[in-house]
mmCIF file of C-alpha atoms in Angstrom:
data_model
loop_
_atom_site.group_PDB
_atom_site.id
_atom_site.type_symbol
_atom_site.label_atom_id
_atom_site.label_comp_id
_atom_site.label_asym_id
_atom_site.label_seq_id
_atom_site.Cartn_x
_atom_site.Cartn_y
_atom_site.Cartn_z
ATOM 1 C CA MET A 6 7.844 53.900 -9.513
ATOM 2 C CA MET A 7 11.167 55.495 -8.629
ATOM 3 C CA ASP A 8 9.995 56.815 -5.279
ATOM 4 C CA ASP A 9 9.244 53.248 -4.189
ATOM 5 C CA VAL A 10 12.634 51.943 -5.339
ATOM 6 C CA LEU A 11 14.546 54.726 -3.580
ATOM 7 C CA GLN A 12 12.253 54.920 -0.562
ATOM 8 C CA GLY A 13 14.214 55.083 2.666
ATOM 9 C CA ILE A 14 17.396 56.372 1.020
ATOM 10 C CA ARG A 15 18.412 59.720 2.473
ATOM 11 C CA ALA A 16 20.987 61.543 0.404
ATOM 12 C CA GLU A 17 22.674 64.913 0.174
ATOM 13 C CA ASP A 18 23.604 66.420 -3.177
ATOM 14 C CA GLY A 19 27.041 65.123 -4.171
ATOM 15 C CA GLU A 20 27.064 62.350 -1.568
ATOM 16 C CA ALA A 21 28.565 59.056 -2.714
ATOM 17 C CA VAL A 22 26.051 56.308 -3.476
ATOM 18 C CA ALA A 23 26.661 53.444 -1.026
ATOM 19 C CA ALA A 24 27.657 50.192 -2.733
ATOM 20 C CA ALA A 25 24.511 48.479 -1.410
ATOM 21 C CA ASP A 26 22.351 51.196 -3.012
ATOM 22 C CA ILE A 27 24.010 51.184 -6.462
ATOM 23 C CA PRO A 28 21.601 48.616 -7.989
ATOM 24 C CA LYS A 29 18.587 50.613 -6.769
ATOM 25 C CA ALA A 30 20.133 53.910 -7.878
ATOM 26 C CA VAL A 31 20.861 52.895 -11.456
ATOM 27 C CA THR A 32 17.676 50.883 -12.067
ATOM 28 C CA ALA A 33 15.210 53.321 -10.448
ATOM 29 C CA ARG A 34 14.298 55.002 -13.737
ATOM 30 C CA ARG A 35 15.635 55.854 -17.152
ATOM 31 C CA LEU A 36 18.393 58.481 -17.027
ATOM 32 C CA VAL A 37 18.464 61.457 -19.385
ATOM 33 C CA TYR A 38 21.799 63.179 -20.050
ATOM 34 C CA ALA A 39 22.444 66.833 -20.961
ATOM 35 C CA ASP A 40 22.937 65.983 -24.647
ATOM 36 C CA GLY A 41 19.544 64.248 -24.820
ATOM 37 C CA ALA A 42 20.924 60.714 -24.753
ATOM 38 C CA THR A 43 19.144 58.259 -22.456
ATOM 39 C CA GLN A 44 20.194 55.144 -20.605
ATOM 40 C CA VAL A 45 18.268 52.313 -19.016
ATOM 41 C CA PHE A 46 19.815 49.899 -16.522
ATOM 42 C CA THR A 47 18.057 46.647 -15.662
ATOM 43 C CA ILE A 48 18.459 44.684 -12.455
ATOM 44 C CA ASP A 49 19.990 41.729 -14.356
ATOM 45 C CA GLY A 50 23.091 43.797 -15.204
ATOM 46 C CA LYS A 51 22.169 44.934 -18.709
ATOM 47 C CA THR A 52 22.147 48.533 -19.948
ATOM 48 C CA THR A 53 21.023 50.257 -23.127
ATOM 49 C CA TYR A 54 22.354 53.674 -24.100
ATOM 50 C CA THR A 55 20.293 55.497 -26.726
ATOM 51 C CA GLU A 56 21.749 58.401 -28.669
ATOM 52 C CA ARG A 57 20.285 60.025 -31.789
ATOM 53 C CA GLY A 58 17.985 57.059 -32.314
ATOM 54 C CA GLY A 59 20.711 54.414 -32.091
ATOM 55 C CA ASP A 60 21.039 51.921 -29.259
ATOM 56 C CA SER A 61 24.217 50.528 -27.707
ATOM 57 C CA ALA A 62 23.939 47.479 -25.461
ATOM 58 C CA GLY A 63 26.288 46.988 -22.545
ATOM 59 C CA GLU A 64 26.548 45.555 -19.063
ATOM 60 C CA TRP A 65 26.933 47.080 -15.606
ATOM 61 C CA TYR A 66 28.102 45.643 -12.300
ATOM 62 C CA VAL A 67 29.471 46.491 -8.875
ATOM 63 C CA ASP A 68 33.067 45.283 -8.735
ATOM 64 C CA ASP A 69 34.891 43.654 -5.812
ATOM 65 C CA GLN A 70 35.961 47.125 -4.617
ATOM 66 C CA ASP A 71 32.304 48.269 -4.422
ATOM 67 C CA ARG A 72 32.627 50.500 -7.496
ATOM 68 C CA PHE A 73 30.048 50.957 -10.243
ATOM 69 C CA CYS A 74 31.479 49.720 -13.536
ATOM 70 C CA SER A 75 30.262 49.222 -17.076
ATOM 71 C CA PHE A 76 31.366 47.086 -19.986
ATOM 72 C CA TRP A 77 30.682 47.888 -23.631
ATOM 73 C CA PRO A 78 31.604 45.083 -26.027
ATOM 74 C CA PRO A 79 33.940 44.266 -27.437
ATOM 75 C CA SER A 80 36.477 45.715 -24.986
ATOM 76 C CA TYR A 81 35.552 49.035 -23.330
ATOM 77 C CA ARG A 82 35.394 48.787 -19.543
ATOM 78 C CA ALA A 83 35.216 51.711 -17.106
ATOM 79 C CA CYS A 84 34.496 52.299 -13.432
ATOM 80 C CA TYR A 85 32.930 55.388 -11.937
ATOM 81 C CA ALA A 86 32.458 57.232 -8.675
ATOM 82 C CA LEU A 87 28.678 57.454 -8.385
ATOM 83 C CA ARG A 88 27.131 60.401 -6.538
ATOM 84 C CA TRP A 89 23.546 61.439 -5.879
ATOM 85 C CA MET A 90 21.996 64.522 -7.453
ATOM 86 C CA VAL A 91 19.507 66.002 -4.975
ATOM 87 C CA ASP A 92 17.207 69.021 -5.324
ATOM 88 C CA ASP A 93 15.961 70.081 -1.890
ATOM 89 C CA THR A 94 15.432 66.632 -0.350
ATOM 90 C CA ARG A 95 14.411 64.810 -3.551
ATOM 91 C CA ILE A 96 16.823 62.511 -5.373
ATOM 92 C CA VAL A 97 16.693 63.634 -9.012
ATOM 93 C CA GLY A 98 19.561 61.771 -10.642
ATOM 94 C CA LEU A 99 23.107 60.471 -10.601
ATOM 95 C CA ARG A 100 26.515 62.004 -11.242
ATOM 96 C CA PHE A 101 29.135 59.673 -12.758
ATOM 97 C CA THR A 102 32.861 60.487 -12.568
ATOM 98 C CA GLY A 103 35.256 58.256 -14.469
ATOM 99 C CA LEU A 104 37.900 56.857 -12.132
ATOM 100 C CA SER A 105 40.498 56.693 -14.905
ATOM 101 C CA ASP A 106 39.882 60.058 -16.614
ATOM 102 C CA GLY A 107 37.983 62.214 -14.098
ATOM 103 C CA VAL A 108 35.304 63.093 -16.662
ATOM 104 C CA THR A 109 31.932 63.763 -15.021
ATOM 105 C CA PHE A 110 28.495 63.486 -16.570
ATOM 106 C CA GLU A 111 25.059 63.763 -15.031
ATOM 107 C CA GLY A 112 21.935 61.737 -15.649
ATOM 108 C CA ARG A 113 18.540 62.952 -14.424
ATOM 109 C CA TYR A 114 15.749 60.511 -13.688
ATOM 110 C CA GLU A 115 12.958 60.730 -16.227
#
């Protein structure tokens, strides 16, 4: 259950996710994006992005600069600023901002 995984984490909306909390943040639950796509991250560093019934398999990791990054074979690699989405005091999702392009997208916990 997500509440167990994120128990003890206090966050404000828009606050950066601490490097030590990134694994908990991304694996807490499946994320649902505004366009209906979903993404699941597993603790072993795998991720599956599902869009219009098709799955893409990738990998995620925290790099040596404490940034959240993903790799999509064969060659796409990107790192993101990861911020909490909070309604009242409840963590409801994650906001990803690409460090190379500044594009932001939001995933809500399902």
